[in-house]
Coordinates of C-alpha atoms in Angstrom, one line a residue:
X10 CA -13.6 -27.9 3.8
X11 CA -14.3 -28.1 0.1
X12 CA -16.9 -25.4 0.1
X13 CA -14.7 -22.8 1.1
X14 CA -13.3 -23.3 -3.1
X15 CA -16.6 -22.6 -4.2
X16 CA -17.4 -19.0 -1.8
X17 CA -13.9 -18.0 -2.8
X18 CA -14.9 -18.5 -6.0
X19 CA -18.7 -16.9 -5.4
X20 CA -17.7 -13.8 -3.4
X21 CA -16.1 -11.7 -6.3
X22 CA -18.6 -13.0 -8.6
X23 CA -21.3 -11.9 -6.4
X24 CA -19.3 -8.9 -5.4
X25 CA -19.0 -7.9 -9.6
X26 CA -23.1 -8.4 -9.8
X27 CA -23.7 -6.0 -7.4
X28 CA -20.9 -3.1 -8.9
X29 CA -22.8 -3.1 -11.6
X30 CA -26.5 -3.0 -10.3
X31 CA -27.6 0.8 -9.5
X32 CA -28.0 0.6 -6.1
X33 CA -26.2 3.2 -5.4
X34 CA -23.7 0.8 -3.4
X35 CA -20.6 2.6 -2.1
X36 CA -18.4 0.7 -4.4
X37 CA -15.2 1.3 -3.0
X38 CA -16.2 0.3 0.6
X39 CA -18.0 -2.9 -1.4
X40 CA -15.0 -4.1 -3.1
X41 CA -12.7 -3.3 -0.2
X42 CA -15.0 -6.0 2.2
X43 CA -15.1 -8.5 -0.6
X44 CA -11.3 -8.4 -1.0
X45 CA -10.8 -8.7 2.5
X46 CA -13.6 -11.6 2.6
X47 CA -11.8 -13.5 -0.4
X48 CA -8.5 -13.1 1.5
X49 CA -9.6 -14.6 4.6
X50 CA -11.3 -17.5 3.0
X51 CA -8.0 -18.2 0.7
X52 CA -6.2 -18.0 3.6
X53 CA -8.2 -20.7 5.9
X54 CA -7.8 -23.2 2.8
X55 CA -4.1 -22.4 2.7
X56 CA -3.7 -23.4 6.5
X57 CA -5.7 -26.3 6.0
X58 CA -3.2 -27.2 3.4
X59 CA -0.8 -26.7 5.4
X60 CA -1.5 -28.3 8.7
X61 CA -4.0 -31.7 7.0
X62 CA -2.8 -32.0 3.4
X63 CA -4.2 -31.2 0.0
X64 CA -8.0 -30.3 -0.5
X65 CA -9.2 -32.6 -3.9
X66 CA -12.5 -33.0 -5.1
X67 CA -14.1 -33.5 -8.4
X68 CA -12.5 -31.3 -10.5
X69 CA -10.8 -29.2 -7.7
X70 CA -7.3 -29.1 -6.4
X71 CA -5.3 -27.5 -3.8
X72 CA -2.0 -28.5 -2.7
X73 CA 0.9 -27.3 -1.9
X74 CA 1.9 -26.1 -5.1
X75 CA -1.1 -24.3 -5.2
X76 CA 0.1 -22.2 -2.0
X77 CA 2.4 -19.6 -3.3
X78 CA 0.4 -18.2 -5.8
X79 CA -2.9 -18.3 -3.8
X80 CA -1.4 -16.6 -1.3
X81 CA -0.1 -13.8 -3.8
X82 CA -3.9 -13.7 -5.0
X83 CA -5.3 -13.0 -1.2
X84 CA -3.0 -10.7 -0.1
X85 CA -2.6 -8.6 -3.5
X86 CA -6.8 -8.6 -4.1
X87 CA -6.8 -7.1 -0.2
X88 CA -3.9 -4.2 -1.4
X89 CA -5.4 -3.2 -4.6
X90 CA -9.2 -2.5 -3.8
X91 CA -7.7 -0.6 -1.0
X92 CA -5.4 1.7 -3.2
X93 CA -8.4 1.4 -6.1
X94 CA -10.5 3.3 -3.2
X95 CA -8.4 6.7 -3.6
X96 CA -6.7 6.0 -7.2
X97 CA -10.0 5.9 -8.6
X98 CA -11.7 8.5 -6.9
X99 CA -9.2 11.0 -8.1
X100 CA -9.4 9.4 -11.6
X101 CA -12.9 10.5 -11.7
X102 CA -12.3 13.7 -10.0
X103 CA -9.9 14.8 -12.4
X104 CA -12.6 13.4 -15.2
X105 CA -10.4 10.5 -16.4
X106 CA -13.5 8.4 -16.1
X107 CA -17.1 8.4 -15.2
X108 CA -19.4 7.2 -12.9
X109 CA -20.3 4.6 -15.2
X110 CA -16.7 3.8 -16.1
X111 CA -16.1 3.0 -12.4
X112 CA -18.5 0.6 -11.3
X113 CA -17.7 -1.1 -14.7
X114 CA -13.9 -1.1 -13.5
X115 CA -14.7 -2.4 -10.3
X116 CA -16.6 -5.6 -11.3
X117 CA -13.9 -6.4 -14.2
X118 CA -11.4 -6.5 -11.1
X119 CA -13.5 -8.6 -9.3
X120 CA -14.1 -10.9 -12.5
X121 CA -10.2 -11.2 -12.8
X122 CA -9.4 -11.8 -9.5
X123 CA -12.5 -15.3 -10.1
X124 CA -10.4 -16.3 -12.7
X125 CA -7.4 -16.2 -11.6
X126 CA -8.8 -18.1 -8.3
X127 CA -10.3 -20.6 -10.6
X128 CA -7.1 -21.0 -12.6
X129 CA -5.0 -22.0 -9.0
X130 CA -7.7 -24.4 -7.6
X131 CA -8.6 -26.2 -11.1
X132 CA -7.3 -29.4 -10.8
X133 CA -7.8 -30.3 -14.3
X134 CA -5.0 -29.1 -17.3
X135 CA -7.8 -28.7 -19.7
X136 CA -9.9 -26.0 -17.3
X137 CA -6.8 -24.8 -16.5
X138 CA -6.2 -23.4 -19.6
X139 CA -9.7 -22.1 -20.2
X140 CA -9.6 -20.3 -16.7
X141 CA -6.0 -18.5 -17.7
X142 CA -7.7 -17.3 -21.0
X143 CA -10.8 -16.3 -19.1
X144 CA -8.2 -14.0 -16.9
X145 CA -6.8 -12.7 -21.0
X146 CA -10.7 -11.3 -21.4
X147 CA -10.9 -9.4 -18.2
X148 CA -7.4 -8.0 -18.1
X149 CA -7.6 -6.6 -21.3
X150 CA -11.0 -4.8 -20.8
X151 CA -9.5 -3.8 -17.2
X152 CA -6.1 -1.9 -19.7
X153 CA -8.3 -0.2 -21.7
X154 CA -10.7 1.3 -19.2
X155 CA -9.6 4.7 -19.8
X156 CA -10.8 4.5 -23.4
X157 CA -8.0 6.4 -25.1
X158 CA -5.8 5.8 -28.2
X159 CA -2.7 4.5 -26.0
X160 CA -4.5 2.3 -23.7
X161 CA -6.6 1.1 -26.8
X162 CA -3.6 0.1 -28.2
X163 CA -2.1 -1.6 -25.1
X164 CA -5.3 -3.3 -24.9
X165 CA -5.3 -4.7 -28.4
X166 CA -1.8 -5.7 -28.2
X167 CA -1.9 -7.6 -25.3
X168 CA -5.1 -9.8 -26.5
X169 CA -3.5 -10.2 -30.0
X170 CA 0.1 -11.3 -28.9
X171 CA -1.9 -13.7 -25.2
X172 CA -3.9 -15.0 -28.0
X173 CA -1.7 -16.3 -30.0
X174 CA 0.3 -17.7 -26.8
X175 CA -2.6 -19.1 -25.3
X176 CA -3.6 -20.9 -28.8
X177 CA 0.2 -22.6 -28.3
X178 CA -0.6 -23.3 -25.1
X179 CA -4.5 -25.1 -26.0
X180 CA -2.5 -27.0 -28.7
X181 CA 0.3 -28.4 -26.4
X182 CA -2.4 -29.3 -24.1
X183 CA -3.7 -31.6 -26.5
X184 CA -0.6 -33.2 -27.2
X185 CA -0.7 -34.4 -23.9
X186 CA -3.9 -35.3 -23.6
X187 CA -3.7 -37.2 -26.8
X188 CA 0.2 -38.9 -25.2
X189 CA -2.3 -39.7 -22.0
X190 CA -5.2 -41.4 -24.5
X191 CA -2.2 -43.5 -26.1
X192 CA -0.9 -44.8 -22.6
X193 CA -4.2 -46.0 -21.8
X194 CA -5.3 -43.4 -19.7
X195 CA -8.2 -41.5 -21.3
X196 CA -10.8 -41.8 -18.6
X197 CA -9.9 -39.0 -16.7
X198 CA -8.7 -36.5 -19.4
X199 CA -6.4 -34.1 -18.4
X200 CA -6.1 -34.6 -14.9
X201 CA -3.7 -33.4 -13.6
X202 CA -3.3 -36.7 -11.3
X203 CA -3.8 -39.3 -13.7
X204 CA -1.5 -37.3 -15.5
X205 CA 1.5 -37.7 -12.8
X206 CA 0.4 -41.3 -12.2
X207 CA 0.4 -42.1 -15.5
X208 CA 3.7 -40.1 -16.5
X209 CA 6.1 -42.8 -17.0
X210 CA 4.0 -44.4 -19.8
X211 CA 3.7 -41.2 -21.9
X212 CA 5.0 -41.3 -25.4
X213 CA 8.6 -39.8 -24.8
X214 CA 8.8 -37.5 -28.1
X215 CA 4.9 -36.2 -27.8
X216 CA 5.2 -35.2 -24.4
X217 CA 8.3 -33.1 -25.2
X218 CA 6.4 -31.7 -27.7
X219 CA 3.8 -30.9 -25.9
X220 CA 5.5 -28.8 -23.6
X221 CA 7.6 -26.9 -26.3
X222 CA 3.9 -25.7 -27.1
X223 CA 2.8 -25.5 -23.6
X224 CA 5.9 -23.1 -22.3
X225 CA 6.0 -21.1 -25.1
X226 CA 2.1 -20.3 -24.8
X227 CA 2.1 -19.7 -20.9
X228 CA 5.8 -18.2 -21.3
X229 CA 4.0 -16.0 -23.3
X230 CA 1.3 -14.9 -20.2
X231 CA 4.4 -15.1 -18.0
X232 CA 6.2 -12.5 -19.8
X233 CA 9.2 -14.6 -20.9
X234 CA 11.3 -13.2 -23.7
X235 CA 11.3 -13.2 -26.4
X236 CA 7.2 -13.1 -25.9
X237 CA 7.1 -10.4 -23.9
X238 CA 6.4 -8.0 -26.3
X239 CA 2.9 -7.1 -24.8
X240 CA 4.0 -6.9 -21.1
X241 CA 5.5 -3.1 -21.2
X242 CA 2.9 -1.8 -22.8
X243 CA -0.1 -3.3 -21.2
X244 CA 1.3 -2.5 -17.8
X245 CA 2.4 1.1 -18.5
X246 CA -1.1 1.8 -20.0
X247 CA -3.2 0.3 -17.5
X248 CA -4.9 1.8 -14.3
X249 CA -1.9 1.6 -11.5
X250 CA -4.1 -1.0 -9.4
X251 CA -4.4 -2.9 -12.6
X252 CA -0.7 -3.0 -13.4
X253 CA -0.3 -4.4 -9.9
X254 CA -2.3 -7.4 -10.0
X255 CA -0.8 -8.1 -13.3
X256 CA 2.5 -7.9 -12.6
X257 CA 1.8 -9.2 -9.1
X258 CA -0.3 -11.6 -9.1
X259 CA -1.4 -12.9 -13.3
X260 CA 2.5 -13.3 -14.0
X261 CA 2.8 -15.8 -11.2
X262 CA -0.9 -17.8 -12.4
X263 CA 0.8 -18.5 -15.8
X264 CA 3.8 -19.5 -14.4
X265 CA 2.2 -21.9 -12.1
X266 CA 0.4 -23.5 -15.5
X267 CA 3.9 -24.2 -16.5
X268 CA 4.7 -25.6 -12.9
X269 CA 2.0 -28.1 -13.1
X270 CA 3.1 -29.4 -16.5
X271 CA 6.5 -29.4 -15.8
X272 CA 5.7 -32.3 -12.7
X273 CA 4.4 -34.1 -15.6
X274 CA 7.3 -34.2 -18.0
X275 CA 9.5 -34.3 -15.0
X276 CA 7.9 -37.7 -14.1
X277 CA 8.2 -39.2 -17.6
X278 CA 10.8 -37.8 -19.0
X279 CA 13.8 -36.8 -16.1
X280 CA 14.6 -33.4 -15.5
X281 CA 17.0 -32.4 -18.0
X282 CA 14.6 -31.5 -21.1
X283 CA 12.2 -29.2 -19.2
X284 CA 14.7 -27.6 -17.5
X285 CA 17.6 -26.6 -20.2
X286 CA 14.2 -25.4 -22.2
X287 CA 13.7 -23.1 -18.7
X288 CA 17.0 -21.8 -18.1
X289 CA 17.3 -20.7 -21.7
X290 CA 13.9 -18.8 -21.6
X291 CA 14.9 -17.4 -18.1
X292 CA 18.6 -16.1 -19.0
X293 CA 17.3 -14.6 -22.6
X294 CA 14.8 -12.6 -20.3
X295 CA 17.3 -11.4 -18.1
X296 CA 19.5 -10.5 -21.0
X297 CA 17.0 -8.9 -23.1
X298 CA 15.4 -7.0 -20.2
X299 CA 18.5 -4.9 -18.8
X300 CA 19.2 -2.5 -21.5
X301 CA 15.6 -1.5 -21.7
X302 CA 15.9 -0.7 -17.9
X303 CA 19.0 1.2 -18.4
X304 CA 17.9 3.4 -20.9
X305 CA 14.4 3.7 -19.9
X306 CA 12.3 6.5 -19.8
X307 CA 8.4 6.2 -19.0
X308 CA 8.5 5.5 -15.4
X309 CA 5.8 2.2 -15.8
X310 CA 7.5 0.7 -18.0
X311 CA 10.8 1.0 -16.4
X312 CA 8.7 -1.4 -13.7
X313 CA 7.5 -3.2 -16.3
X314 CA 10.7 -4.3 -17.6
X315 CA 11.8 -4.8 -14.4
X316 CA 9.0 -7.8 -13.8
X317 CA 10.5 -9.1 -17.5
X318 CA 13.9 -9.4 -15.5
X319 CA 12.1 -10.8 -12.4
X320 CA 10.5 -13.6 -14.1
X321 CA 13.6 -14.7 -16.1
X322 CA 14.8 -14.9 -12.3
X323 CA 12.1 -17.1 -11.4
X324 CA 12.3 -18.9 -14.4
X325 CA 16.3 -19.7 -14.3
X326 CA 15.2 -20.8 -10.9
X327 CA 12.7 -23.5 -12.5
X328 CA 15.7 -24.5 -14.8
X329 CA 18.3 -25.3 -12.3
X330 CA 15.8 -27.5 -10.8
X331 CA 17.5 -28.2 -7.6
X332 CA 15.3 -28.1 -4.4
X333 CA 16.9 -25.3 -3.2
X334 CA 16.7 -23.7 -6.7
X335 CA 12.8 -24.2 -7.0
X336 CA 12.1 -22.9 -3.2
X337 CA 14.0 -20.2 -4.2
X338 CA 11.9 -19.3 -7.3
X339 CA 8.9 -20.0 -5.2
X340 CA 9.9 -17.4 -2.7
X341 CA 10.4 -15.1 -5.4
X342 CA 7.4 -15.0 -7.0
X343 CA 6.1 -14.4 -3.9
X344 CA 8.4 -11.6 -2.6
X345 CA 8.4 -9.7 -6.3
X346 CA 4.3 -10.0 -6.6
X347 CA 4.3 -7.8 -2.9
X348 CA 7.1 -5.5 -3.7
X349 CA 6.4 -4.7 -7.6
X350 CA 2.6 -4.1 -6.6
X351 CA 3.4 -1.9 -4.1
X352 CA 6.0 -0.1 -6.8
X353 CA 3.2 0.3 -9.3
X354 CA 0.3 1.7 -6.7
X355 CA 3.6 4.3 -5.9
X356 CA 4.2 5.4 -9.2
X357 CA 0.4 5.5 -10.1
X358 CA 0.3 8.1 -7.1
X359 CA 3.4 9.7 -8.3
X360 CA 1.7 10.0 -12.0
X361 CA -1.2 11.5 -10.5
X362 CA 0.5 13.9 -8.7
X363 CA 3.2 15.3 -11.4
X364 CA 0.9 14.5 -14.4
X365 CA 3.4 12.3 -15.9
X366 CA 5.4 9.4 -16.5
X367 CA 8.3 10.6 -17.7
X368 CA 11.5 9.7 -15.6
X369 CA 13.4 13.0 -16.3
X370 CA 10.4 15.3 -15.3
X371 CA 10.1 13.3 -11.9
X372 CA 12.6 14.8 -9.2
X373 CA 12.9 16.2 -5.5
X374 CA 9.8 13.8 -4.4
X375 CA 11.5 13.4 -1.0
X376 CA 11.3 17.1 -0.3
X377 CA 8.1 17.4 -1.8
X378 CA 6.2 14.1 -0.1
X379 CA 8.6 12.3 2.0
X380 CA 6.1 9.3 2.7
X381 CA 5.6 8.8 -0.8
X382 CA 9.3 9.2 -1.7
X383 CA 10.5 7.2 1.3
X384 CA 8.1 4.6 0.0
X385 CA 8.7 4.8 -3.0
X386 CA 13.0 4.4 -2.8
X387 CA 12.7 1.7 -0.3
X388 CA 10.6 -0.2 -2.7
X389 CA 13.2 0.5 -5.3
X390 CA 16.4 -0.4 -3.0
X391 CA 14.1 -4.3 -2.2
X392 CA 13.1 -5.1 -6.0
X393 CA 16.6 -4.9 -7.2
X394 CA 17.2 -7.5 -4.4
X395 CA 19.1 -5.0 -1.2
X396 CA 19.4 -6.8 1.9
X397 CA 17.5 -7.0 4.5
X398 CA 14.4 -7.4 2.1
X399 CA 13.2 -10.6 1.5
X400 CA 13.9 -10.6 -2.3
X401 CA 17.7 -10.8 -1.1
X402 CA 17.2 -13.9 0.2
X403 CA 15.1 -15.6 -3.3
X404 CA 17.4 -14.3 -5.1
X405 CA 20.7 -15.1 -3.2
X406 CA 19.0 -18.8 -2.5
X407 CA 18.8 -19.0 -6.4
X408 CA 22.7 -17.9 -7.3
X409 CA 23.7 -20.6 -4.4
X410 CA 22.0 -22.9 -6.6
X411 CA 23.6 -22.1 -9.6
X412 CA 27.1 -22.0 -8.0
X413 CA 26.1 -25.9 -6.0
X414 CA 24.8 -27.1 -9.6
X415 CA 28.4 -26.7 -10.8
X416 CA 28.1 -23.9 -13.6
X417 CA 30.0 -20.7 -12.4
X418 CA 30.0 -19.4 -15.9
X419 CA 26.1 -19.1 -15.2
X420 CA 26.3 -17.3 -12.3
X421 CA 29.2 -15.1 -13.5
X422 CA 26.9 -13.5 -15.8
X423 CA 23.4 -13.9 -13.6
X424 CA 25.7 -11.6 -11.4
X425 CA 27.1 -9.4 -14.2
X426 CA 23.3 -8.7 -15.1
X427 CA 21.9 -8.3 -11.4
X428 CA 24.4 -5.7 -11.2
X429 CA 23.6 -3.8 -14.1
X430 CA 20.4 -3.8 -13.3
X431 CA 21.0 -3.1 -9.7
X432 CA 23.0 0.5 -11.0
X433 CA 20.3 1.1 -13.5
X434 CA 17.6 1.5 -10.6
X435 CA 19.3 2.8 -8.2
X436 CA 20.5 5.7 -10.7
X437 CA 16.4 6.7 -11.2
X438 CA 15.7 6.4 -7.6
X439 CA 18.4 9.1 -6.9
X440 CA 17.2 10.9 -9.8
X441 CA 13.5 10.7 -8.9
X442 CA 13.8 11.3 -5.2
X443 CA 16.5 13.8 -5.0
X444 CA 17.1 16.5 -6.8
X445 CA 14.9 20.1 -7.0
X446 CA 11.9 20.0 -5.8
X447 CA 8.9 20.6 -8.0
X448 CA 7.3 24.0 -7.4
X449 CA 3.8 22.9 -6.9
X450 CA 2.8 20.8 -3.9
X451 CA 2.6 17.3 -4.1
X452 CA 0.3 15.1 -1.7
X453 CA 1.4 12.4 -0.2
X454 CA -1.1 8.9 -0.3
X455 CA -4.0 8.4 1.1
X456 CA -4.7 6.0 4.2
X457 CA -5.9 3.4 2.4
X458 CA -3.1 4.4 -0.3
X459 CA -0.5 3.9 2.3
X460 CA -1.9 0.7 4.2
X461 CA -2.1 -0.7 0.8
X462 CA 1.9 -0.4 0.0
X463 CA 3.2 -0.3 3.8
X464 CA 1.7 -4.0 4.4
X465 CA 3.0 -4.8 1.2
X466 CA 6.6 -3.7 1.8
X467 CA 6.8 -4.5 5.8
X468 CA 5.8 -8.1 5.1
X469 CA 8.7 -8.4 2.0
X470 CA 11.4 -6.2 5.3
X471 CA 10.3 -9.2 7.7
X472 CA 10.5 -11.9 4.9
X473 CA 14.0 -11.0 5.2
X474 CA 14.3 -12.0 9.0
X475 CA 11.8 -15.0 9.5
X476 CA 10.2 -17.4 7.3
X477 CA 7.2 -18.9 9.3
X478 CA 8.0 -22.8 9.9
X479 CA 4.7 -23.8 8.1
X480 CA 5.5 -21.8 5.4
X481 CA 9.0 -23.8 4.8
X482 CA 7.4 -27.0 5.2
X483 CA 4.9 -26.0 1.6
X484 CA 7.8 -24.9 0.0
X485 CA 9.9 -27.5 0.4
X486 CA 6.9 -29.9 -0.4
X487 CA 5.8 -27.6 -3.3
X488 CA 9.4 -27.6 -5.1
X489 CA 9.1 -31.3 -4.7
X490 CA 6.1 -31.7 -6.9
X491 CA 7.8 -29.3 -9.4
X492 CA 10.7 -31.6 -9.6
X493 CA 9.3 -34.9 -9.6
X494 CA 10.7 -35.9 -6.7

């Protein structure tokens, strides 16, 4: 079963070779049956986790932990090749980019989505790390593949401010590898398993360290605040299919490096010190997010922000550090990776189609294109957590938490905030799909366009209803090796 890591790995690999090779390929088509091959083959490992266990060997791992934000990587590497198919087509219509540009574009996608793959199957903390730099390199060529001054910008922003995070994060990795040498343990360096195995007999005071350096680097990739400072301006700038995965699907890979440490200092040094770090990280995002969605006024980064505010969620999840506070945050990252993809694919259609981002030059769009506005509001009304989507339920299982842990202060203002980010939304979605009507016509999305966000936003509605029995059996055994337990 082993092999299967190494073809998911192969196929976009293989796949970015031939985008670049003129053969005249038709790219879209291409990229479409390699998403849909990488998917399938991601999700027979998954059910083999599921049903037999973990998959280790060598330096591979896959486990239950690694579930979530595999998943997130199959099903969002499916949607965005099929909404690159007619968001790039019109891009080079319109003369945004050429031929060139586009095959170019197409094999950096694929690139990304092998390291991001190799990041959730490495087993070792050391490649790890290398692999969630490796997705910093493609990324960054992928925001500025239009070439102009502002996504030049975004571009060198985002490697400059990663960098420094990811340097944090190399140097707290060696704090722990040199806490694992000093326990006796240097044969398998880094391993993730030695690691845990050897957890109790880690120098206390180095291995705190170690992951002050380590969550401040990954926070950094995860788009915690105060670190954040790249995330609005990379995703706004980037091609809409682009900003999807990141938000989607490279937000949930660096928080899953900080997962897999956090078992570690869980196991040698309790729960209290990795967690208070957490829940301060994840409340300041929150906090610090809101009043940029409130007075927002470049549609992207209004959903930008909003994934700032979604992974403070996630990460005051992590901090509570309950079970039912961990399966909550699990659920979330993978209900906000579906929904906010399928919110940036919409308003890189709505872009297209009204030749701008601003929010106050964006109305009547559900009397000018009622698929894409209808789309487009219900996406809206399920990321700021409206029942019967499944983002209700994450985000009520994580304010349960708060209120079982004891701390109603907490959730007094986790609520407070929620809500003003809840009126905040809701006020641009009336704004942007109400109001007069533009006078020229506006399209409404493609097929692909429209499979690509409908699957995305009927899986998060039924999330709301039923949660498959396998599926709660990985969680529950996934928030368990976050916590130690």
């Amino acid at each position: 079963m082993h092999e299967l890591i190494f073809v998911a790995l192969a196929i976009p690999l293989i796949t970015a070779v031939l985008s670049l090779l003129p053969l005249r390929l038709p790219l879209g088509a291409l990229n479409i049956s390699s998403g849909l091959a990488v998917a399938a083959v991601i999700l027979r490992l998954i059910w083999q986790v599921a049903t037999q266990g973990r998959i280790h060997t060598g330096l591979f791992l896959v486990d239950e932990l690694s579930v979530v934000p595999l998943l997130v990587v199959a099903l969002l590497t499916v949607s965005s090749t099929l909404f690159s198919l007619s968001y790039m087509r019109r891009e080079l219509e319109d003369g945004h980019i050429t031929e060139k540009a586009l095959a170019r574009y197409y094999a950096l996608l694929q690139v990304f989505v092998f390291t991001m793959i190799g990041a959730l199957v490495a087993e070792n903390l050391g490649i790890l790390w290398v692999m969630i730099e490796a997705t910093t390199l493609a990324s960054a060529l992928l925001v500025a593949s239009s070439f102009n001054r502002s996504s030049l910008e975004a571009a060198w922003k985002y490697v400059m401010v990663c960098t420094v995070g990811i340097c944090m994060a190399l140097l707290g990795t060696i704090l722990l590898y040199y806490a694992q040498v000093s326990a006796g343990e240097g044969k398998e360096a880094l391993s993730w398993l030695a690691l845990t195995g050897a957890a109790a007999r880690l120098d206390p005071d180095m291995t705190k360290l170690s992951f002050v350096f380590i969550l401040i680097g990954y926070g950094t990739k995860a788009g915690l605040a105060p670190m954040h400072t790249w995330l609005p301006d990379a995703h706004s700038q980037a091609p809409s299919p682009v900003s999807g995965l990141l938000s989607g699907a490279l937000l949930p890979c660096a928080f899953y490096a900080i997962m897999r440490n956090m078992a570690v200092v869980q196991h040698s040094l309790g729960p209290n010190f990795a967690e208070t770090l957490l829940l301060t990280f994840g409340l300041l995002s929150i906090a610090l997010s809101t009043p940029f969605i409130l007075l927002q006024h470049d549609l992207k980064r209004l959903l930008a922000y909003s994934s700032v505010e979604n992974m403070g969620l996630i990460a005051v999840g992590l901090g509570i550090g309950t079970p039912l506070a961990t399966t909550g945050a699990l659920l979330h990252i993978l209900y906000h990776a579906l929904t906010k993809s399928a919110l940036f694919y919409l308003a890189g259609t709505i872009t297209q189609e009204y030749r701008t981002k601003q929010l106050m030059r964006i109305r009547g769009l559900i009397s000018s294109a009622p698929l894409l506005g209808g789309l487009f509001f219900v996406g809206l009304l399920a990321i700021t957590g409206m029942p019967p989507f499944g983002i209700f339920t994450s985000k009520f299982l994580i304010i349960q938490a708060v209120v079982d842990d004891g701390r109603p202060l907490l959730a007094g203002l986790y609520l407070l905030l929620l809500g003003a980010v809840f009126a905040g939304m809701i006020y641009y979605a009336m704004g942007i799909c109400f109001g007069a009507a533009p006078k020229k016509p506006i399209n409404s999305p493609s097929a692909s366009a429209s499979l690509a966000i409908g699957l995305s936003i009927c899986i998060v509605l039924a999330a709301g209803f039923y949660l498959p029995p396998w599926l709660g059996s990985v969680l529950t055994l996934a928030a368990a090796l976050v916590t130690g337990g």
